[in-house]
């Protein structure tokens, strides 16, 4: 039966069947339930045999797989990269590498198409390791239009030798298999994936950290929001295994066939992003022009100010800017934006701002803009700013966070973010009816991600209450005032009073009095000191 199967899992089956690479995973819906085997996909990926991972069940959803017949890529980092191996229809055995001299770009186009991948991007001998394997003995002569490599013509004469390091290594680009549709721009809308067919992706508690992978794959900016669209009836969709994505696999490899009424909507920023930071709200600022739409450019610190930063933070769905400093997140040899931004601070996007008329040709090293926007988090309804119901501003809305097995370890992240010392207690507040809330993925938080990146939309009637200790110490500026400025002020006041009293009696301080002044104790009022001297 079909359950969480994707191309990465299907590749195990293809290897076990001595077929080539996994090309597609589909489901066939039958009219009634029947006895089936349920295969645990995580069990298969752990290295266990299919038989060890099977349990008896009933279902109407049946798994269909397609593997390539006669070509495969081995030793690569993805299904679409590796050393090319071919299996002859006659010998029915794998292991024949192909000599680089017998293979060209048109042949590569056929192989990439046969594997369900995009166009070839790298063709180089020994790129994925050299092996002492049999070599394919004839030169391929594809026209580029064939559906399979073995459909191509080949040379009449055999090749007996191939120089070491010359076995074909091939990298196919990932197919143009991801898109956002139905939004008001290219980088917003319903997420769709192509694996044989274009289908929407179901919303299965996606968070911004997952959405960031899609935004990068689409060459959009940062992930701004994750939403859902509810349909009236179930339809075929793709379900993305996020653990698979986190392992470094492409979205296409991590998609399994499913049905659902809940469809995923994503919004990425179009023309700004922060890279190299610790969260989606920090990093080196990069901008992409709507006109060129070709590359991302860093911005020179001299061309950027706090009002510009306010616009960028708002465009990315973050809080107000907290740090603006050159080279804070690494310096790169990247193109530089050539004009100075002149934002008023109210614009909704950086490219809506006016810019200077003249271009800047150079920017000093270490002066690319590094920006940190604050994370919009607060505690409300308590007896101090460090206690109350936890609320998060995300996608433009302040909502409470639902209770979902929070503990003091997770609460400590919030207290640190609010500069509220340590976590003291975790509680809950119940309401009579459900309302929109944010559900925080605790594993995501403990991995070091910001709260906003780990939030998924939900509805609930039980809200999280936190109590943090108050800040353990006053801010450095307060400490300086208390430790230095106040004592110095008191000293000056006391000295002034002393000289005033002497002057009012027509006395000038003599040598002895000057000596006494050197030993003067500012903690004793001048009037008391004079009285003490008279008594002597």
Short mmCIF file of C-alpha atoms in Angstrom, two decimals:
data_model
loop_
_atom_site.label_atom_id
_atom_site.label_comp_id
_atom_site.label_asym_id
_atom_site.label_seq_id
_atom_site.Cartn_x
_atom_site.Cartn_y
_atom_site.Cartn_z
CA UNK A 1 0.00 0.00 0.00
CA UNK A 2 1.03 3.67 -0.40
CA UNK A 3 2.18 5.39 2.77
CA UNK A 4 4.90 8.03 2.84
CA UNK A 5 6.68 6.50 -0.11
CA UNK A 6 8.95 8.78 -2.11
CA UNK A 7 11.66 8.43 -4.75
CA UNK A 8 14.35 8.04 -2.10
CA UNK A 9 12.55 4.99 -0.66
CA UNK A 10 11.65 3.70 -4.14
CA UNK A 11 15.37 3.73 -5.06
CA UNK A 12 15.89 0.93 -2.50
CA UNK A 13 13.29 -1.20 -4.30
CA UNK A 14 14.81 -0.49 -7.72
CA UNK A 15 18.23 -1.62 -6.47
CA UNK A 16 16.74 -4.76 -4.92
CA UNK A 17 15.05 -5.59 -8.25
CA UNK A 18 18.35 -5.00 -10.09
CA UNK A 19 16.69 -2.22 -12.05
CA UNK A 20 18.15 1.25 -12.56
CA UNK A 21 17.23 4.48 -10.82
CA UNK A 22 13.81 5.34 -9.34
CA UNK A 23 11.86 7.49 -11.82
CA UNK A 24 8.36 7.86 -10.34
CA UNK A 25 6.11 6.86 -7.43
CA UNK A 26 2.35 6.72 -8.00
CA UNK A 27 -0.73 5.30 -6.33
CA UNK A 28 -3.58 3.38 -7.88
CA UNK A 29 -6.93 3.73 -6.15
CA UNK A 30 -9.15 0.63 -6.14
CA UNK A 31 -12.88 0.57 -5.53
CA UNK A 32 -12.70 -1.57 -2.38
CA UNK A 33 -10.27 -2.55 0.34
CA UNK A 34 -8.12 -5.65 -0.03
CA UNK A 35 -5.32 -7.33 1.96
CA UNK A 36 -1.99 -5.53 1.40
CA UNK A 37 1.49 -5.22 2.89
CA UNK A 38 2.27 -1.97 4.66
CA UNK A 39 5.99 -1.15 4.26
CA UNK A 40 7.51 1.24 6.79
CA UNK A 41 9.52 3.71 4.72
CA UNK A 42 11.88 4.68 7.57
CA UNK A 43 12.63 1.01 8.16
CA UNK A 44 13.61 0.62 4.48
CA UNK A 45 15.82 3.72 4.56
CA UNK A 46 17.63 2.38 7.62
CA UNK A 47 19.01 -0.41 5.41
CA UNK A 48 16.61 -3.24 6.26
CA UNK A 49 15.21 -5.53 3.57
CA UNK A 50 11.64 -4.90 2.39
CA UNK A 51 10.44 -8.17 3.93
CA UNK A 52 11.70 -7.07 7.36
CA UNK A 53 9.74 -3.80 7.11
CA UNK A 54 6.36 -5.26 6.08
CA UNK A 55 3.22 -5.70 8.17
CA UNK A 56 -0.19 -6.99 7.11
CA UNK A 57 -3.00 -4.48 6.53
CA UNK A 58 -5.95 -3.65 4.26
CA UNK A 59 -6.20 -0.70 1.89
CA UNK A 60 -7.63 0.53 -1.40
CA UNK A 61 -4.49 2.55 -2.22
CA UNK A 62 -1.92 0.50 -4.14
CA UNK A 63 1.69 1.50 -4.87
CA UNK A 64 2.99 1.76 -8.45
CA UNK A 65 6.73 2.32 -9.07
CA UNK A 66 8.73 3.02 -12.21
CA UNK A 67 12.48 2.31 -12.34
CA UNK A 68 14.76 2.90 -15.33
CA UNK A 69 15.49 -0.29 -17.28
CA UNK A 70 19.00 0.01 -18.61
CA UNK A 71 20.75 3.10 -17.21
CA UNK A 72 21.58 4.29 -13.72
CA UNK A 73 23.79 6.87 -11.99
CA UNK A 74 25.78 5.53 -9.04
CA UNK A 75 27.96 7.15 -6.38
CA UNK A 76 26.37 10.61 -6.68
CA UNK A 77 24.83 12.78 -4.00
CA UNK A 78 21.34 12.66 -5.56
CA UNK A 79 19.28 10.49 -7.91
CA UNK A 80 20.22 12.81 -10.76
CA UNK A 81 24.01 12.59 -10.38
CA UNK A 82 26.65 9.87 -10.44
CA UNK A 83 28.83 7.62 -12.57
CA UNK A 84 26.89 6.34 -15.59
CA UNK A 85 26.36 2.58 -15.81
CA UNK A 86 24.51 0.72 -18.56
CA UNK A 87 22.95 -2.74 -18.62
CA UNK A 88 22.73 -4.55 -21.93
CA UNK A 89 19.45 -6.15 -22.93
CA UNK A 90 21.45 -9.17 -24.00
CA UNK A 91 23.70 -9.73 -20.97
CA UNK A 92 21.11 -8.45 -18.45
CA UNK A 93 23.97 -7.46 -16.15
CA UNK A 94 24.96 -4.13 -14.65
CA UNK A 95 28.47 -2.86 -14.23
CA UNK A 96 29.38 -1.45 -17.62
CA UNK A 97 30.72 2.07 -17.25
CA UNK A 98 30.87 4.25 -20.35
CA UNK A 99 34.09 5.75 -21.72
CA UNK A 100 34.05 9.55 -21.92
CA UNK A 101 35.26 9.39 -25.54
CA UNK A 102 32.12 7.41 -26.52
CA UNK A 103 29.63 9.82 -24.97
CA UNK A 104 28.61 13.40 -25.75
CA UNK A 105 26.08 16.03 -24.67
CA UNK A 106 23.28 14.65 -26.89
CA UNK A 107 23.74 11.22 -25.30
CA UNK A 108 23.63 12.88 -21.86
CA UNK A 109 20.32 14.61 -22.73
CA UNK A 110 18.76 11.21 -23.45
CA UNK A 111 20.02 9.68 -20.18
CA UNK A 112 18.76 12.62 -18.08
CA UNK A 113 15.34 12.44 -19.75
CA UNK A 114 15.18 8.64 -19.24
CA UNK A 115 15.82 9.14 -15.51
CA UNK A 116 13.12 11.80 -15.16
CA UNK A 117 15.72 14.49 -14.46
CA UNK A 118 16.36 17.89 -16.00
CA UNK A 119 18.92 18.83 -18.65
CA UNK A 120 22.57 17.75 -18.18
CA UNK A 121 24.64 20.34 -16.29
CA UNK A 122 28.00 18.58 -15.78
CA UNK A 123 29.63 15.92 -17.97
CA UNK A 124 33.10 14.97 -16.77
CA UNK A 125 35.18 11.82 -16.48
CA UNK A 126 35.85 10.30 -13.03
CA UNK A 127 33.73 12.95 -11.30
CA UNK A 128 32.08 10.30 -9.13
CA UNK A 129 34.96 7.90 -8.61
CA UNK A 130 36.74 5.43 -10.86
CA UNK A 131 36.13 1.69 -10.64
CA UNK A 132 37.66 -1.41 -12.18
CA UNK A 133 34.44 -2.28 -14.01
CA UNK A 134 33.72 -3.56 -17.51
CA UNK A 135 33.50 -0.79 -20.09
CA UNK A 136 30.70 -0.35 -22.63
CA UNK A 137 32.46 -1.23 -25.89
CA UNK A 138 30.62 0.90 -28.48
CA UNK A 139 30.25 4.62 -29.03
CA UNK A 140 26.73 6.01 -28.52
CA UNK A 141 25.37 8.13 -31.37
CA UNK A 142 22.14 9.66 -30.03
CA UNK A 143 20.24 12.40 -31.82
CA UNK A 144 19.07 13.77 -28.46
CA UNK A 145 15.36 13.07 -29.02
CA UNK A 146 15.33 9.36 -28.04
CA UNK A 147 13.45 8.24 -24.92
CA UNK A 148 16.12 5.73 -23.82
CA UNK A 149 19.88 5.43 -24.29
CA UNK A 150 19.67 1.92 -25.74
CA UNK A 151 17.29 3.24 -28.44
CA UNK A 152 20.22 5.27 -29.83
CA UNK A 153 22.40 4.08 -32.70
CA UNK A 154 25.91 2.96 -31.81
CA UNK A 155 29.19 2.60 -33.67
CA UNK A 156 29.91 -0.59 -35.52
CA UNK A 157 33.38 -1.18 -34.06
CA UNK A 158 34.15 -2.09 -30.48
CA UNK A 159 36.47 -0.13 -28.17
CA UNK A 160 38.87 -2.38 -26.30
CA UNK A 161 40.46 0.10 -23.88
CA UNK A 162 39.60 3.30 -22.05
CA UNK A 163 42.14 5.53 -20.28
CA UNK A 164 41.99 5.61 -16.47
CA UNK A 165 39.82 8.42 -15.09
CA UNK A 166 37.69 8.57 -18.23
CA UNK A 167 34.49 6.80 -17.11
CA UNK A 168 31.54 9.17 -17.66
CA UNK A 169 30.40 11.13 -14.60
CA UNK A 170 27.09 12.90 -15.22
CA UNK A 171 25.07 15.46 -13.28
CA UNK A 172 21.58 16.23 -14.53
CA UNK A 173 19.88 19.38 -13.26
CA UNK A 174 16.84 18.85 -11.14
CA UNK A 175 13.83 19.02 -13.44
CA UNK A 176 11.77 22.20 -13.55
CA UNK A 177 9.54 20.45 -11.07
CA UNK A 178 8.68 23.06 -8.44
CA UNK A 179 6.52 26.16 -8.84
CA UNK A 180 4.19 28.52 -6.98
CA UNK A 181 0.92 29.22 -8.82
CA UNK A 182 -2.15 31.41 -8.32
CA UNK A 183 -0.37 34.10 -6.30
CA UNK A 184 0.07 37.76 -7.15
CA UNK A 185 3.70 37.18 -8.15
CA UNK A 186 6.17 34.43 -9.06
CA UNK A 187 7.35 33.86 -5.50
CA UNK A 188 3.92 33.41 -3.89
CA UNK A 189 1.01 30.99 -4.32
CA UNK A 190 0.10 27.31 -4.10
CA UNK A 191 3.13 25.01 -4.07
CA UNK A 192 3.04 22.48 -6.93
CA UNK A 193 5.47 19.70 -7.73
CA UNK A 194 5.97 17.73 -10.92
CA UNK A 195 6.76 14.03 -10.72
CA UNK A 196 5.21 12.81 -13.93
CA UNK A 197 2.24 15.10 -13.19
CA UNK A 198 1.88 18.59 -11.72
CA UNK A 199 0.05 18.31 -8.39
CA UNK A 200 -0.27 20.60 -5.36
CA UNK A 201 1.60 19.78 -2.15
CA UNK A 202 -0.52 19.03 0.88
CA UNK A 203 -0.19 21.12 4.03
CA UNK A 204 1.21 18.75 6.64
CA UNK A 205 2.16 21.20 9.39
CA UNK A 206 4.75 23.03 7.31
CA UNK A 207 6.85 25.65 9.06
CA UNK A 208 9.01 28.50 7.73
CA UNK A 209 12.18 26.42 8.11
CA UNK A 210 10.79 23.93 5.57
CA UNK A 211 9.44 26.67 3.32
CA UNK A 212 12.94 28.19 3.15
CA UNK A 213 14.07 25.11 1.17
CA UNK A 214 11.40 25.78 -1.48
CA UNK A 215 12.24 29.48 -1.68
CA UNK A 216 15.91 28.65 -2.30
CA UNK A 217 15.03 26.07 -4.95
CA UNK A 218 12.87 28.66 -6.76
CA UNK A 219 15.66 31.27 -6.49
CA UNK A 220 13.29 33.49 -4.54
CA UNK A 221 14.30 35.34 -1.38
CA UNK A 222 13.54 34.37 2.21
CA UNK A 223 10.46 32.44 3.38
CA UNK A 224 7.89 34.94 4.69
CA UNK A 225 4.71 32.94 5.39
CA UNK A 226 3.15 29.48 5.28
CA UNK A 227 -0.62 29.08 4.87
CA UNK A 228 -3.22 26.60 3.73
CA UNK A 229 -6.16 26.51 1.36
CA UNK A 230 -9.00 24.17 2.21
CA UNK A 231 -10.81 22.48 -0.69
CA UNK A 232 -14.27 20.91 -0.62
CA UNK A 233 -13.18 17.41 -1.63
CA UNK A 234 -10.04 15.30 -1.59
CA UNK A 235 -7.74 15.33 -4.61
CA UNK A 236 -4.36 13.75 -5.53
CA UNK A 237 -1.49 15.68 -3.92
CA UNK A 238 2.20 15.22 -3.09
CA UNK A 239 3.21 14.83 0.54
CA UNK A 240 6.75 16.02 1.31
CA UNK A 241 8.79 14.11 3.89
CA UNK A 242 10.60 16.91 5.71
CA UNK A 243 13.21 14.64 7.31
CA UNK A 244 14.14 13.63 3.77
CA UNK A 245 14.49 17.30 2.77
CA UNK A 246 16.58 18.04 5.87
CA UNK A 247 19.00 15.26 4.88
CA UNK A 248 19.92 17.28 1.79
CA UNK A 249 17.70 15.54 -0.78
CA UNK A 250 15.76 17.51 -3.36
CA UNK A 251 12.02 18.07 -3.00
CA UNK A 252 11.28 15.75 -5.90
CA UNK A 253 13.05 12.84 -4.16
CA UNK A 254 11.09 13.47 -0.96
CA UNK A 255 7.57 13.55 -2.49
CA UNK A 256 5.08 10.73 -1.98
CA UNK A 257 1.66 10.33 -3.57
CA UNK A 258 -1.31 11.13 -1.31
CA UNK A 259 -4.84 12.58 -1.26
CA UNK A 260 -5.98 15.57 0.82
CA UNK A 261 -8.26 18.61 0.99
CA UNK A 262 -5.61 20.80 2.65
CA UNK A 263 -3.35 22.52 0.11
CA UNK A 264 -0.13 24.39 0.95
CA UNK A 265 0.32 28.09 0.15
CA UNK A 266 3.74 29.76 0.46
CA UNK A 267 5.02 33.31 0.24
CA UNK A 268 8.71 34.04 -0.38
CA UNK A 269 10.22 37.50 -0.67
CA UNK A 270 10.83 38.46 -4.30
CA UNK A 271 13.85 40.69 -4.28
CA UNK A 272 15.54 40.70 -0.85
CA UNK A 273 17.06 38.00 1.33
CA UNK A 274 19.38 37.66 4.34
CA UNK A 275 22.09 35.00 3.95
CA UNK A 276 24.67 33.50 6.29
CA UNK A 277 22.83 34.45 9.49
CA UNK A 278 21.60 32.36 12.40
CA UNK A 279 17.92 32.78 11.47
CA UNK A 280 15.68 33.95 8.62
CA UNK A 281 15.75 37.41 10.24
CA UNK A 282 19.53 37.85 10.21
CA UNK A 283 22.31 37.77 7.66
CA UNK A 284 24.10 39.62 4.91
CA UNK A 285 21.61 41.60 2.82
CA UNK A 286 21.31 40.63 -0.83
CA UNK A 287 19.03 42.23 -3.43
CA UNK A 288 17.87 41.03 -6.85
CA UNK A 289 16.64 43.50 -9.45
CA UNK A 290 13.23 42.93 -11.01
CA UNK A 291 14.76 43.95 -14.32
CA UNK A 292 17.87 41.75 -14.47
CA UNK A 293 16.38 38.83 -12.47
CA UNK A 294 19.74 37.11 -12.86
CA UNK A 295 21.85 37.42 -9.72
CA UNK A 296 21.75 38.52 -6.12
CA UNK A 297 23.83 41.58 -5.18
CA UNK A 298 25.22 42.64 -1.80
CA UNK A 299 24.61 46.22 -0.65
CA UNK A 300 27.30 48.70 0.43
CA UNK A 301 26.93 49.96 4.01
CA UNK A 302 27.35 53.58 2.83
CA UNK A 303 24.21 53.21 0.65
CA UNK A 304 21.96 51.90 3.43
CA UNK A 305 20.54 53.40 6.62
CA UNK A 306 18.12 52.56 9.44
CA UNK A 307 15.02 53.58 7.47
CA UNK A 308 16.03 51.23 4.67
CA UNK A 309 16.57 48.48 7.26
CA UNK A 310 13.04 49.02 8.63
CA UNK A 311 11.62 48.39 5.15
CA UNK A 312 13.67 45.19 4.66
CA UNK A 313 12.68 43.77 8.06
CA UNK A 314 9.01 44.50 7.33
CA UNK A 315 9.25 42.93 3.86
CA UNK A 316 10.67 39.73 5.40
CA UNK A 317 7.93 39.55 8.05
CA UNK A 318 10.43 40.16 10.87
CA UNK A 319 10.46 42.65 13.73
CA UNK A 320 12.24 46.01 13.85
CA UNK A 321 15.96 46.17 12.97
CA UNK A 322 18.21 45.62 15.99
CA UNK A 323 21.72 45.44 14.47
CA UNK A 324 23.00 47.13 11.30
CA UNK A 325 26.71 46.56 10.73
CA UNK A 326 29.02 45.89 7.78
CA UNK A 327 30.58 42.43 7.31
CA UNK A 328 28.75 41.05 10.35
CA UNK A 329 27.81 37.91 8.44
CA UNK A 330 30.88 37.39 6.27
CA UNK A 331 32.23 39.17 3.24
CA UNK A 332 31.89 37.70 -0.25
CA UNK A 333 33.17 38.50 -3.70
CA UNK A 334 29.65 39.16 -4.97
CA UNK A 335 28.25 41.86 -7.26
CA UNK A 336 27.43 45.05 -5.39
CA UNK A 337 24.20 47.01 -5.71
CA UNK A 338 25.28 50.23 -7.43
CA UNK A 339 22.79 52.86 -6.17
CA UNK A 340 22.04 54.32 -2.75
CA UNK A 341 18.63 53.44 -1.29
CA UNK A 342 16.55 56.40 -0.10
CA UNK A 343 13.57 54.88 1.76
CA UNK A 344 11.13 56.89 3.84
CA UNK A 345 10.63 53.87 6.12
CA UNK A 346 6.95 53.36 5.24
CA UNK A 347 7.42 51.37 1.99
CA UNK A 348 6.35 47.73 1.82
CA UNK A 349 9.36 46.58 -0.25
CA UNK A 350 12.93 47.80 -0.64
CA UNK A 351 12.66 48.12 -4.42
CA UNK A 352 9.69 50.46 -3.94
CA UNK A 353 12.08 53.00 -2.41
CA UNK A 354 13.67 55.84 -4.35
CA UNK A 355 17.35 55.47 -5.18
CA UNK A 356 20.18 57.84 -6.04
CA UNK A 357 20.71 58.86 -9.63
CA UNK A 358 24.42 58.09 -9.76
CA UNK A 359 26.01 54.65 -9.57
CA UNK A 360 28.64 53.61 -7.00
CA UNK A 361 31.56 51.83 -8.62
CA UNK A 362 33.44 50.63 -5.53
CA UNK A 363 32.75 49.60 -1.94
CA UNK A 364 35.46 49.19 0.68
CA UNK A 365 36.16 45.63 1.89
CA UNK A 366 34.14 44.66 4.95
CA UNK A 367 31.37 47.13 4.16
CA UNK A 368 28.61 44.86 2.81
CA UNK A 369 25.45 45.37 4.89
CA UNK A 370 24.85 42.84 7.67
CA UNK A 371 21.38 43.14 9.20
CA UNK A 372 19.63 41.57 12.20
CA UNK A 373 15.88 42.10 12.60
CA UNK A 374 14.27 41.37 15.94
CA UNK A 375 12.00 38.36 16.38
CA UNK A 376 8.43 39.53 17.23
CA UNK A 377 7.69 37.69 20.52
CA UNK A 378 5.99 38.93 23.71
CA UNK A 379 4.39 37.82 26.99
CA UNK A 380 1.05 39.53 27.74
CA UNK A 381 -1.46 39.62 30.60
CA UNK A 382 1.05 38.89 33.38
CA UNK A 383 2.17 41.09 36.25
CA UNK A 384 5.40 42.02 34.43
CA UNK A 385 6.78 41.99 30.87
CA UNK A 386 8.55 38.71 31.73
CA UNK A 387 5.38 36.76 32.56
CA UNK A 388 2.08 35.99 30.84
CA UNK A 389 0.61 34.34 27.75
CA UNK A 390 3.19 33.76 25.02
CA UNK A 391 2.26 35.51 21.76
CA UNK A 392 4.06 35.47 18.44
CA UNK A 393 3.65 37.86 15.53
CA UNK A 394 3.85 35.90 12.33
CA UNK A 395 2.34 36.52 8.89
CA UNK A 396 1.22 39.93 10.20
CA UNK A 397 -0.84 38.58 13.12
CA UNK A 398 -0.24 38.41 16.89
CA UNK A 399 -1.59 35.05 18.10
CA UNK A 400 -1.12 33.04 21.28
CA UNK A 401 0.99 29.90 21.22
CA UNK A 402 -0.84 26.66 21.98
CA UNK A 403 0.24 24.27 24.74
CA UNK A 404 2.00 21.27 23.18
CA UNK A 405 4.21 19.57 25.77
CA UNK A 406 6.36 22.61 26.44
CA UNK A 407 9.01 22.26 29.12
CA UNK A 408 11.44 24.60 30.86
CA UNK A 409 14.17 23.81 28.31
CA UNK A 410 12.02 25.22 25.49
CA UNK A 411 10.73 28.06 27.67
CA UNK A 412 14.35 29.09 28.32
CA UNK A 413 14.66 29.97 24.61
CA UNK A 414 11.77 32.44 24.93
CA UNK A 415 13.14 33.98 28.15
CA UNK A 416 16.54 34.52 26.52
CA UNK A 417 14.93 36.04 23.44
CA UNK A 418 12.98 38.48 25.65
CA UNK A 419 16.06 39.26 27.79
CA UNK A 420 14.13 37.99 30.80
CA UNK A 421 16.66 35.79 32.56
CA UNK A 422 15.86 32.13 33.24
CA UNK A 423 12.63 30.15 32.75
CA UNK A 424 10.81 29.71 36.07
CA UNK A 425 7.51 28.00 35.18
CA UNK A 426 5.37 26.74 32.29
CA UNK A 427 1.57 26.74 32.59
CA UNK A 428 -1.61 26.98 30.56
CA UNK A 429 -4.70 29.13 30.20
CA UNK A 430 -7.98 27.60 28.97
CA UNK A 431 -10.65 29.41 26.94
CA UNK A 432 -14.19 28.24 26.21
CA UNK A 433 -13.82 28.11 22.41
CA UNK A 434 -11.17 27.45 19.82
CA UNK A 435 -9.30 30.33 18.15
CA UNK A 436 -6.36 30.69 15.72
CA UNK A 437 -3.04 29.93 17.41
CA UNK A 438 0.57 29.17 16.54
CA UNK A 439 1.83 25.67 17.20
CA UNK A 440 5.57 25.59 17.84
CA UNK A 441 7.63 22.56 16.77
CA UNK A 442 9.74 21.90 19.88
CA UNK A 443 12.41 19.88 18.01
CA UNK A 444 12.84 22.81 15.66
CA UNK A 445 13.30 25.22 18.58
CA UNK A 446 15.81 22.97 20.33
CA UNK A 447 17.84 22.75 17.11
CA UNK A 448 18.61 26.45 17.54
CA UNK A 449 16.02 27.94 15.18
CA UNK A 450 14.05 31.06 16.08
CA UNK A 451 10.44 30.64 17.30
CA UNK A 452 9.00 32.27 14.19
CA UNK A 453 10.71 29.69 11.93
CA UNK A 454 9.17 26.84 13.94
CA UNK A 455 5.54 28.05 13.96
CA UNK A 456 2.65 26.41 12.12
CA UNK A 457 -0.92 27.73 11.98
CA UNK A 458 -3.52 25.84 14.02
CA UNK A 459 -6.60 26.40 16.21
CA UNK A 460 -6.91 25.53 19.89
CA UNK A 461 -8.40 26.65 23.22
CA UNK A 462 -5.43 26.04 25.52
CA UNK A 463 -2.69 28.67 25.52
CA UNK A 464 0.83 28.70 26.87
CA UNK A 465 1.69 30.80 29.93
CA UNK A 466 5.32 31.38 30.85
CA UNK A 467 7.09 32.98 33.77
CA UNK A 468 10.69 34.08 33.43
CA UNK A 469 12.90 35.58 36.11
CA UNK A 470 13.40 39.33 35.75
CA UNK A 471 16.59 40.43 33.99
CA UNK A 472 19.47 39.41 36.30
CA UNK A 473 21.29 42.72 36.04
CA UNK A 474 20.70 46.26 34.91
CA UNK A 475 21.76 47.23 31.40
CA UNK A 476 25.39 48.35 31.10
CA UNK A 477 24.36 51.99 30.68
CA UNK A 478 22.50 51.93 34.02
CA UNK A 479 25.49 50.34 35.73
CA UNK A 480 27.79 53.08 34.46
CA UNK A 481 25.39 55.76 35.77
CA UNK A 482 25.16 54.12 39.18
CA UNK A 483 28.83 53.24 39.59
CA UNK A 484 30.51 56.33 38.16
CA UNK A 485 28.29 59.30 37.36
CA UNK A 486 26.26 59.48 40.60
CA UNK A 487 29.26 59.32 43.02
CA UNK A 488 31.14 61.88 40.94
CA UNK A 489 28.12 64.20 40.97
CA UNK A 490 27.81 63.91 44.77
CA UNK A 491 31.51 64.70 45.18
CA UNK A 492 31.27 67.83 43.05
CA UNK A 493 28.17 69.04 44.92
CA UNK A 494 29.86 68.58 48.30
CA UNK A 495 33.02 70.38 47.20
CA UNK A 496 30.95 73.26 45.86
CA UNK A 497 29.07 73.52 49.15
CA UNK A 498 32.33 73.59 51.09
CA UNK A 499 33.78 76.50 49.10
CA UNK A 500 30.45 78.32 49.21
CA UNK A 501 30.37 78.16 53.01
CA UNK A 502 33.98 79.43 53.28
CA UNK A 503 33.33 82.25 50.86
CA UNK A 504 30.16 83.33 52.66
CA UNK A 505 32.25 83.92 55.87
CA UNK A 506 34.89 85.90 54.03
CA UNK A 507 37.54 83.22 54.57
CA UNK A 508 39.98 81.97 52.06
CA UNK A 509 41.13 78.47 52.51
CA UNK A 510 44.70 78.39 53.90
CA UNK A 511 47.44 75.83 53.40
CA UNK A 512 46.23 73.66 56.26
CA UNK A 513 42.66 73.85 55.02
CA UNK A 514 43.86 72.90 51.56
CA UNK A 515 45.58 69.88 53.10
CA UNK A 516 42.40 69.06 54.94
CA UNK A 517 40.52 69.38 51.67
CA UNK A 518 42.81 66.72 50.19
CA UNK A 519 41.60 64.38 52.90
CA UNK A 520 38.07 65.63 52.63
CA UNK A 521 35.43 62.95 53.07
CA UNK A 522 32.52 63.68 50.70
CA UNK A 523 30.29 61.45 52.79
CA UNK A 524 30.34 64.01 55.67
CA UNK A 525 28.33 67.21 55.07
CA UNK A 526 30.37 70.42 55.10
CA UNK A 527 28.31 71.98 57.93
CA UNK A 528 29.03 69.03 60.23
CA UNK A 529 32.75 69.24 59.50
CA UNK A 530 32.90 72.94 60.41
CA UNK A 531 31.13 72.21 63.70
CA UNK A 532 33.66 69.55 64.52
CA UNK A 533 36.57 71.94 63.88
CA UNK A 534 34.99 74.63 66.17
CA UNK A 535 34.69 72.12 68.99
CA UNK A 536 38.41 71.46 68.76
#
